[in-house]
Tab-separated table of C-alpha atoms in Angstrom:
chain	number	residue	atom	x	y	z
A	1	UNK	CA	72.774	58.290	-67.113
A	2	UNK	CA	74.524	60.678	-69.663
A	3	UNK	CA	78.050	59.171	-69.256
A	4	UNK	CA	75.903	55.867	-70.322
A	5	UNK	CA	73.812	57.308	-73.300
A	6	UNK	CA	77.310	58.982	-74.183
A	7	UNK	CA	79.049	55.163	-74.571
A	8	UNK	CA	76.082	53.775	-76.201
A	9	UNK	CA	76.324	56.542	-79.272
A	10	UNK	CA	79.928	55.877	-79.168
A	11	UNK	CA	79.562	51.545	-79.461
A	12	UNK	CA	77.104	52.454	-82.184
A	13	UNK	CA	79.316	54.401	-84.117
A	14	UNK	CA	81.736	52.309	-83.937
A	15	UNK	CA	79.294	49.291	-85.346
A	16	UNK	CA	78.652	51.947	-88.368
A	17	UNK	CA	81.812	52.341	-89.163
A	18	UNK	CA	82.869	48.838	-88.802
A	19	UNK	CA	80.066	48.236	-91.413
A	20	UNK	CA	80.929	50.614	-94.193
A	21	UNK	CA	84.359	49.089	-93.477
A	22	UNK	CA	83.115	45.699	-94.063
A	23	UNK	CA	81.075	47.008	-97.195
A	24	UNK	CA	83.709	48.520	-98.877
A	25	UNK	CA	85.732	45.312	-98.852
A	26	UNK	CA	82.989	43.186	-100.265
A	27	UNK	CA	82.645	45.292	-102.919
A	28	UNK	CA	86.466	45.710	-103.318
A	29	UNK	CA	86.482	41.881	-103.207
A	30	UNK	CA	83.361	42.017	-105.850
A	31	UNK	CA	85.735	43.890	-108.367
A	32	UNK	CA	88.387	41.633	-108.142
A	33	UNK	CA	85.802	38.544	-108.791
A	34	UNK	CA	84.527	40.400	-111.603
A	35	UNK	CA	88.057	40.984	-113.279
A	36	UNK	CA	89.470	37.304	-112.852
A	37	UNK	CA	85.864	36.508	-114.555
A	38	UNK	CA	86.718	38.300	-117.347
A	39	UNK	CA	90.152	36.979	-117.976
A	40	UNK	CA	89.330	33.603	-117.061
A	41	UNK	CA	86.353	33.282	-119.862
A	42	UNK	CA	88.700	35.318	-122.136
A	43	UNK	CA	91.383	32.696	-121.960
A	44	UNK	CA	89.012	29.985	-122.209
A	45	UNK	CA	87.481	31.736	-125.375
A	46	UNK	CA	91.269	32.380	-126.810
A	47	UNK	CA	91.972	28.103	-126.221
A	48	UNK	CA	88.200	27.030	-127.433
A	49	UNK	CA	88.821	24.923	-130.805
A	50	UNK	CA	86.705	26.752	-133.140
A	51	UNK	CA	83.687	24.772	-134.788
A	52	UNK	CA	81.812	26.693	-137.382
A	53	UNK	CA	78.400	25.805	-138.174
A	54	UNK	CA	77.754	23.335	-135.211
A	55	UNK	CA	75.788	25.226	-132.971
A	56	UNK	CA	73.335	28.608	-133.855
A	57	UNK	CA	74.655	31.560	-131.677
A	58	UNK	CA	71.204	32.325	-130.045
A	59	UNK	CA	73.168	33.242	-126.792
A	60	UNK	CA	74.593	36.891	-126.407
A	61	UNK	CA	77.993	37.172	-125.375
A	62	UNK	CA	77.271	39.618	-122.475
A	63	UNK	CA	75.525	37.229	-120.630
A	64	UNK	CA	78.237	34.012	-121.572
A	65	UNK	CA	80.588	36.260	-119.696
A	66	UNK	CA	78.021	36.904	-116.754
A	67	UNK	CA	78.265	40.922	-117.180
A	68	UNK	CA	75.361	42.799	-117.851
């Protein structure tokens, strides 16, 4: 019964760790996203032929670039 509780706490460890594993390289994979984002919509912004006066700028940049 003890050698059996004993594996059980050791599987579930393992699932823990497994998890923060997995965690870590969403949000690794999160920053990355993020930072192509950026220099995506900067080179967009950098190649946009400028028109002055055609549309009112109601729209902050923060949120054009989708960071808060």
């Amino acid at each position: 019964m003890q050698r059996l509780a004993a594996e059980e706490q050791r599987r579930r460890s393992c699932r823990v760790v497994g998890a923060v594993e997995l965690l870590d390289r969403l949000r690794a994979l999160d920053r990355l996203q993020v930072i192509v984002r950026v220099r995506a919509s900067d080179r967009v912004r950098e190649t946009e032929p400028r028109v002055v006066g055609t549309m009112p700028r109601t729209v902050p940049a923060a949120s054009k670039t989708g960071i808060s």
